[in-house]
PDB file of C-alpha atoms in Angstrom:
ATOM      1  CA  UNK A1479      -3.888 -22.502  29.347  1.00 40.00           C
ATOM      2  CA  UNK A1480      -1.186 -21.917  26.713  1.00 46.00           C
ATOM      3  CA  UNK A1481      -2.088 -20.992  23.096  1.00 55.00           C
ATOM      4  CA  UNK A1482      -0.326 -22.308  20.356  1.00 61.00           C
ATOM      5  CA  UNK A1483       1.142 -20.196  17.716  1.00 59.00           C
ATOM      6  CA  UNK A1484      -1.673 -20.641  15.114  1.00 68.00           C
ATOM      7  CA  UNK A1485      -4.358 -20.167  17.514  1.00 90.00           C
ATOM      8  CA  UNK A1486      -2.597 -16.856  18.894  1.00 92.00           C
ATOM      9  CA  UNK A1487      -2.562 -15.945  15.283  1.00 94.00           C
ATOM     10  CA  UNK A1488      -6.159 -16.379  15.044  1.00 94.00           C
ATOM     11  CA  UNK A1489      -6.588 -14.395  18.075  1.00 96.00           C
ATOM     12  CA  UNK A1490      -4.553 -11.531  16.570  1.00 97.00           C
ATOM     13  CA  UNK A1491      -6.160 -11.513  13.375  1.00 96.00           C
ATOM     14  CA  UNK A1492      -9.736 -11.645  14.821  1.00 96.00           C
ATOM     15  CA  UNK A1493      -8.884  -8.398  16.898  1.00 97.00           C
ATOM     16  CA  UNK A1494      -7.332  -6.898  13.669  1.00 97.00           C
ATOM     17  CA  UNK A1495     -10.583  -7.528  11.967  1.00 97.00           C
ATOM     18  CA  UNK A1496     -12.509  -6.003  14.786  1.00 97.00           C
ATOM     19  CA  UNK A1497     -10.569  -2.787  14.588  1.00 97.00           C
ATOM     20  CA  UNK A1498     -10.663  -2.596  11.015  1.00 96.00           C
ATOM     21  CA  UNK A1499     -14.592  -2.782  10.914  1.00 94.00           C
ATOM     22  CA  UNK A1500     -14.718  -0.207  13.954  1.00 95.00           C
ATOM     23  CA  UNK A1501     -12.019   2.162  12.981  1.00 96.00           C
ATOM     24  CA  UNK A1502     -10.720   1.542   9.591  1.00 93.00           C
ATOM     25  CA  UNK A1503      -6.986   1.213   8.520  1.00 93.00           C
ATOM     26  CA  UNK A1504      -5.776   4.156  10.773  1.00 93.00           C
ATOM     27  CA  UNK A1505      -7.093   2.057  13.912  1.00 95.00           C
ATOM     28  CA  UNK A1506      -5.017  -0.943  13.307  1.00 95.00           C
ATOM     29  CA  UNK A1507      -1.620  -0.736  15.087  1.00 97.00           C
ATOM     30  CA  UNK A1508       0.195  -3.529  16.907  1.00 97.00           C
ATOM     31  CA  UNK A1509      -0.595  -1.713  20.199  1.00 97.00           C
ATOM     32  CA  UNK A1510      -4.119  -1.559  19.539  1.00 98.00           C
ATOM     33  CA  UNK A1511      -4.400  -5.259  18.412  1.00 98.00           C
ATOM     34  CA  UNK A1512      -2.715  -6.211  21.590  1.00 98.00           C
ATOM     35  CA  UNK A1513      -5.404  -4.293  23.640  1.00 97.00           C
ATOM     36  CA  UNK A1514      -8.384  -5.516  21.652  1.00 97.00           C
ATOM     37  CA  UNK A1515      -7.259  -9.245  21.973  1.00 97.00           C
ATOM     38  CA  UNK A1516      -6.457  -8.700  25.618  1.00 96.00           C
ATOM     39  CA  UNK A1517      -2.858  -9.916  25.062  1.00 96.00           C
ATOM     40  CA  UNK A1518       0.278  -8.852  26.766  1.00 96.00           C
ATOM     41  CA  UNK A1519       1.915  -5.875  25.207  1.00 96.00           C
ATOM     42  CA  UNK A1520       4.336  -6.983  22.143  1.00 96.00           C
ATOM     43  CA  UNK A1521       2.327  -9.969  21.315  1.00 96.00           C
ATOM     44  CA  UNK A1522       1.258  -8.810  17.937  1.00 97.00           C
ATOM     45  CA  UNK A1523       4.743  -7.575  17.108  1.00 97.00           C
ATOM     46  CA  UNK A1524       6.103 -10.922  18.091  1.00 96.00           C
ATOM     47  CA  UNK A1525       3.827 -12.562  15.345  1.00 95.00           C
ATOM     48  CA  UNK A1526       3.906  -9.747  12.822  1.00 96.00           C
ATOM     49  CA  UNK A1527       6.968  -7.430  13.263  1.00 96.00           C
ATOM     50  CA  UNK A1528       5.794  -4.965  10.517  1.00 94.00           C
ATOM     51  CA  UNK A1529       2.614  -3.381   9.656  1.00 91.00           C
ATOM     52  CA  UNK A1530       2.788  -5.004   6.290  1.00 88.00           C
ATOM     53  CA  UNK A1531       3.138  -8.403   7.945  1.00 92.00           C
ATOM     54  CA  UNK A1532       0.119  -7.828  10.058  1.00 95.00           C
ATOM     55  CA  UNK A1533      -2.158  -6.674   7.122  1.00 92.00           C
ATOM     56  CA  UNK A1534      -1.063  -9.855   5.218  1.00 89.00           C
ATOM     57  CA  UNK A1535      -1.836 -12.199   8.049  1.00 92.00           C
ATOM     58  CA  UNK A1536      -5.284 -10.640   8.536  1.00 93.00           C
ATOM     59  CA  UNK A1537      -6.132 -10.598   4.882  1.00 89.00           C
ATOM     60  CA  UNK A1538      -4.918 -14.111   4.587  1.00 86.00           C
ATOM     61  CA  UNK A1539      -7.155 -15.193   7.454  1.00 89.00           C
ATOM     62  CA  UNK A1540     -10.187 -13.217   5.987  1.00 88.00           C
ATOM     63  CA  UNK A1541      -9.843 -15.181   2.803  1.00 81.00           C
ATOM     64  CA  UNK A1542      -9.229 -18.476   4.194  1.00 83.00           C
ATOM     65  CA  UNK A1543     -12.168 -18.108   6.476  1.00 85.00           C
ATOM     66  CA  UNK A1544     -14.600 -16.970   3.603  1.00 80.00           C
ATOM     67  CA  UNK A1545     -13.415 -19.475   1.206  1.00 77.00           C
ATOM     68  CA  UNK A1546     -13.742 -22.249   3.932  1.00 77.00           C
ATOM     69  CA  UNK A1547     -17.256 -21.278   4.685  1.00 74.00           C
ATOM     70  CA  UNK A1548     -18.077 -20.990   0.957  1.00 71.00           C
ATOM     71  CA  UNK A1549     -16.767 -24.464   0.270  1.00 69.00           C
ATOM     72  CA  UNK A1550     -18.612 -25.987   3.246  1.00 70.00           C
ATOM     73  CA  UNK A1551     -21.961 -24.750   1.730  1.00 69.00           C
ATOM     74  CA  UNK A1552     -21.205 -25.310  -1.910  1.00 71.00           C
ATOM     75  CA  UNK A1553     -19.325 -28.419  -2.226  1.00 73.00           C
ATOM     76  CA  UNK A1554     -22.073 -30.805  -1.526  1.00 79.00           C
ATOM     77  CA  UNK A1555     -24.381 -28.991  -4.037  1.00 82.00           C
ATOM     78  CA  UNK A1556     -24.847 -30.328  -7.607  1.00 84.00           C
ATOM     79  CA  UNK A1557     -23.338 -27.178  -9.499  1.00 78.00           C
ATOM     80  CA  UNK A1558     -25.674 -27.965 -12.447  1.00 80.00           C
ATOM     81  CA  UNK A1559     -28.763 -27.455 -10.209  1.00 88.00           C
ATOM     82  CA  UNK A1560     -29.088 -23.498 -10.372  1.00 89.00           C
ATOM     83  CA  UNK A1561     -31.849 -23.582  -7.545  1.00 91.00           C
ATOM     84  CA  UNK A1562     -29.587 -25.554  -5.232  1.00 91.00           C
ATOM     85  CA  UNK A1563     -26.523 -23.131  -6.028  1.00 89.00           C
ATOM     86  CA  UNK A1564     -28.634 -20.301  -5.533  1.00 92.00           C
ATOM     87  CA  UNK A1565     -29.844 -21.423  -1.983  1.00 93.00           C
ATOM     88  CA  UNK A1566     -26.237 -22.443  -0.890  1.00 90.00           C
ATOM     89  CA  UNK A1567     -24.730 -19.196  -2.223  1.00 90.00           C
ATOM     90  CA  UNK A1568     -27.734 -17.019  -0.514  1.00 94.00           C
ATOM     91  CA  UNK A1569     -26.978 -18.823   2.730  1.00 92.00           C
ATOM     92  CA  UNK A1570     -23.217 -18.026   2.591  1.00 90.00           C
ATOM     93  CA  UNK A1571     -24.001 -14.382   1.640  1.00 94.00           C
ATOM     94  CA  UNK A1572     -26.653 -14.034   4.512  1.00 96.00           C
ATOM     95  CA  UNK A1573     -24.114 -15.231   6.670  1.00 94.00           C
ATOM     96  CA  UNK A1574     -21.436 -12.503   5.482  1.00 93.00           C
ATOM     97  CA  UNK A1575     -24.359  -9.779   5.842  1.00 96.00           C
ATOM     98  CA  UNK A1576     -25.527 -10.972   9.256  1.00 96.00           C
ATOM     99  CA  UNK A1577     -23.456 -13.263  11.525  1.00 93.00           C
ATOM    100  CA  UNK A1578     -19.944 -12.254   9.821  1.00 93.00           C
ATOM    101  CA  UNK A1579     -20.626  -8.523   9.282  1.00 95.00           C
ATOM    102  CA  UNK A1580     -17.454  -7.344  10.902  1.00 95.00           C
ATOM    103  CA  UNK A1581     -15.418  -9.615   8.621  1.00 94.00           C
ATOM    104  CA  UNK A1582     -17.409  -8.212   5.707  1.00 94.00           C
ATOM    105  CA  UNK A1583     -16.558  -4.576   6.700  1.00 95.00           C
ATOM    106  CA  UNK A1584     -12.999  -5.312   7.352  1.00 95.00           C
ATOM    107  CA  UNK A1585     -12.783  -6.941   3.737  1.00 92.00           C
ATOM    108  CA  UNK A1586     -14.169  -3.626   2.376  1.00 94.00           C
ATOM    109  CA  UNK A1587     -11.540  -1.769   4.176  1.00 93.00           C
ATOM    110  CA  UNK A1588      -8.883  -3.847   2.772  1.00 91.00           C
ATOM    111  CA  UNK A1589     -10.365  -3.140  -0.891  1.00 91.00           C
ATOM    112  CA  UNK A1590     -10.459   0.454  -0.322  1.00 91.00           C
ATOM    113  CA  UNK A1591      -6.865   0.685   1.093  1.00 88.00           C
ATOM    114  CA  UNK A1592      -5.718  -1.406  -1.605  1.00 89.00           C
ATOM    115  CA  UNK A1593      -6.585   1.465  -4.026  1.00 92.00           C
ATOM    116  CA  UNK A1594      -4.044   3.710  -2.424  1.00 89.00           C
ATOM    117  CA  UNK A1595      -1.323   1.188  -1.508  1.00 85.00           C
ATOM    118  CA  UNK A1596       0.620  -0.954  -4.475  1.00 86.00           C
ATOM    119  CA  UNK A1597       1.815  -3.490  -1.616  1.00 82.00           C
ATOM    120  CA  UNK A1598      -1.562  -3.865  -0.450  1.00 84.00           C
ATOM    121  CA  UNK A1599      -3.103  -4.059  -3.838  1.00 89.00           C
ATOM    122  CA  UNK A1600      -0.814  -6.962  -4.756  1.00 86.00           C
ATOM    123  CA  UNK A1601      -1.772  -8.790  -1.543  1.00 83.00           C
ATOM    124  CA  UNK A1602      -5.508  -8.144  -2.042  1.00 86.00           C
ATOM    125  CA  UNK A1603      -5.500  -9.314  -5.693  1.00 88.00           C
ATOM    126  CA  UNK A1604      -3.661 -12.417  -4.824  1.00 83.00           C
ATOM    127  CA  UNK A1605      -6.160 -13.171  -1.917  1.00 80.00           C
ATOM    128  CA  UNK A1606      -9.111 -12.316  -4.146  1.00 83.00           C
ATOM    129  CA  UNK A1607      -7.946 -14.589  -6.740  1.00 88.00           C
ATOM    130  CA  UNK A1608      -8.758 -17.521  -4.577  1.00 81.00           C
ATOM    131  CA  UNK A1609     -12.234 -16.279  -4.178  1.00 83.00           C
ATOM    132  CA  UNK A1610     -12.403 -15.827  -7.911  1.00 90.00           C
ATOM    133  CA  UNK A1611     -11.193 -19.419  -8.675  1.00 88.00           C
ATOM    134  CA  UNK A1612     -13.764 -20.777  -6.359  1.00 82.00           C
ATOM    135  CA  UNK A1613     -16.668 -18.767  -8.026  1.00 87.00           C
ATOM    136  CA  UNK A1614     -15.318 -19.758 -11.584  1.00 92.00           C
ATOM    137  CA  UNK A1615     -15.390 -23.287 -10.723  1.00 87.00           C
ATOM    138  CA  UNK A1616     -19.132 -23.033  -9.867  1.00 85.00           C
ATOM    139  CA  UNK A1617     -19.936 -21.251 -13.075  1.00 90.00           C
ATOM    140  CA  UNK A1618     -18.110 -23.580 -15.448  1.00 91.00           C
ATOM    141  CA  UNK A1619     -19.893 -26.590 -13.456  1.00 87.00           C
ATOM    142  CA  UNK A1620     -23.110 -24.973 -14.099  1.00 88.00           C
ATOM    143  CA  UNK A1621     -22.369 -24.894 -18.092  1.00 90.00           C
ATOM    144  CA  UNK A1622     -21.280 -21.411 -18.746  1.00 93.00           C
ATOM    145  CA  UNK A1623     -19.881 -20.787 -22.078  1.00 93.00           C
ATOM    146  CA  UNK A1624     -17.925 -17.661 -21.109  1.00 96.00           C
ATOM    147  CA  UNK A1625     -16.735 -18.440 -17.619  1.00 96.00           C
ATOM    148  CA  UNK A1626     -14.471 -15.503 -17.209  1.00 97.00           C
ATOM    149  CA  UNK A1627     -17.062 -12.883 -17.835  1.00 97.00           C
ATOM    150  CA  UNK A1628     -19.809 -14.769 -16.144  1.00 96.00           C
ATOM    151  CA  UNK A1629     -17.635 -15.027 -13.151  1.00 96.00           C
ATOM    152  CA  UNK A1630     -16.878 -11.284 -13.286  1.00 96.00           C
ATOM    153  CA  UNK A1631     -20.630 -10.541 -13.362  1.00 97.00           C
ATOM    154  CA  UNK A1632     -21.394 -13.152 -10.533  1.00 96.00           C
ATOM    155  CA  UNK A1633     -18.868 -11.583  -8.123  1.00 95.00           C
ATOM    156  CA  UNK A1634     -19.849  -8.085  -8.961  1.00 96.00           C
ATOM    157  CA  UNK A1635     -23.373  -8.887  -7.988  1.00 97.00           C
ATOM    158  CA  UNK A1636     -22.389 -10.532  -4.861  1.00 95.00           C
ATOM    159  CA  UNK A1637     -19.735  -7.818  -3.958  1.00 95.00           C
ATOM    160  CA  UNK A1638     -22.477  -5.229  -4.579  1.00 97.00           C
ATOM    161  CA  UNK A1639     -25.117  -6.932  -2.618  1.00 97.00           C
ATOM    162  CA  UNK A1640     -22.605  -7.453   0.274  1.00 96.00           C
ATOM    163  CA  UNK A1641     -21.762  -3.728   0.358  1.00 96.00           C
ATOM    164  CA  UNK A1642     -25.418  -2.544  -0.039  1.00 97.00           C
ATOM    165  CA  UNK A1643     -26.326  -4.452   3.051  1.00 97.00           C
ATOM    166  CA  UNK A1644     -23.387  -3.792   5.175  1.00 96.00           C
ATOM    167  CA  UNK A1645     -22.019  -0.369   4.198  1.00 93.00           C
ATOM    168  CA  UNK A1646     -24.564   1.168   1.702  1.00 95.00           C
ATOM    169  CA  UNK A1647     -28.133   2.388   1.597  1.00 96.00           C
ATOM    170  CA  UNK A1648     -29.565  -0.976   2.961  1.00 96.00           C
ATOM    171  CA  UNK A1649     -27.095  -1.229   5.753  1.00 94.00           C
ATOM    172  CA  UNK A1650     -29.964  -1.054   8.291  1.00 95.00           C
ATOM    173  CA  UNK A1651     -32.022  -3.846   6.430  1.00 95.00           C
ATOM    174  CA  UNK A1652     -31.317  -7.545   6.943  1.00 95.00           C
ATOM    175  CA  UNK A1653     -32.418  -9.311   3.556  1.00 96.00           C
ATOM    176  CA  UNK A1654     -34.101 -12.732   3.639  1.00 96.00           C
ATOM    177  CA  UNK A1655     -32.280 -15.516   2.345  1.00 96.00           C
ATOM    178  CA  UNK A1656     -35.102 -16.073  -0.179  1.00 97.00           C
ATOM    179  CA  UNK A1657     -34.426 -12.592  -1.442  1.00 97.00           C
ATOM    180  CA  UNK A1658     -30.759 -13.298  -2.089  1.00 98.00           C
ATOM    181  CA  UNK A1659     -31.380 -16.591  -3.457  1.00 97.00           C
ATOM    182  CA  UNK A1660     -33.990 -15.310  -5.929  1.00 98.00           C
ATOM    183  CA  UNK A1661     -31.401 -12.713  -7.049  1.00 97.00           C
ATOM    184  CA  UNK A1662     -28.754 -15.186  -7.417  1.00 95.00           C
ATOM    185  CA  UNK A1663     -31.200 -17.221  -9.522  1.00 95.00           C
ATOM    186  CA  UNK A1664     -32.029 -14.456 -11.727  1.00 96.00           C
ATOM    187  CA  UNK A1665     -28.127 -13.504 -12.248  1.00 96.00           C
ATOM    188  CA  UNK A1666     -27.360 -17.223 -12.839  1.00 94.00           C
ATOM    189  CA  UNK A1667     -30.171 -17.995 -15.211  1.00 93.00           C
ATOM    190  CA  UNK A1668     -29.535 -14.701 -17.192  1.00 94.00           C
ATOM    191  CA  UNK A1669     -25.822 -15.659 -17.610  1.00 93.00           C
ATOM    192  CA  UNK A1670     -26.513 -19.029 -18.590  1.00 91.00           C
ATOM    193  CA  UNK A1671     -29.657 -18.508 -20.632  1.00 87.00           C
ATOM    194  CA  UNK A1672     -31.683 -20.943 -18.706  1.00 77.00           C
TER     195      UNK A1672
END
């Protein structure tokens, strides 16, 4: 069965994510992606001529996937109901820690590499702005009087929690959804004075 261009790109970016999680940026080459994805030699180069293009495709896919999952869980929730928002967001974070751990590790690889690469920094920041916009929407809907500051605090807590349970001291433990929901509730109630 012949794959379409978009599904081939999904195969390539998924392989790139696995390589990033396993080997870091140094392990991400066109040849390694072809091998990891079980594609004929040169397939990755056909879709991404340069390393920069491969990184851009992969980062874009990471963000699209993360935002898609976030919206699936949070779009049907009443954003004024902090318990419901906390439960939905906890389910999302739990998925990033457990089922999507490889994708989360790859995102952290991008973040670290972006500190050393101005080109990647621009791409990472542009992609991260989409996540920030989605989080800000939730904060505003929940009644924040300082949405920019509150969004920063919420994202810092989420990123810190993700790192702690994927690459930090808690990497060998799996948090319960209820634990994550309680933490999110504490953060949101503190920010919104509820």
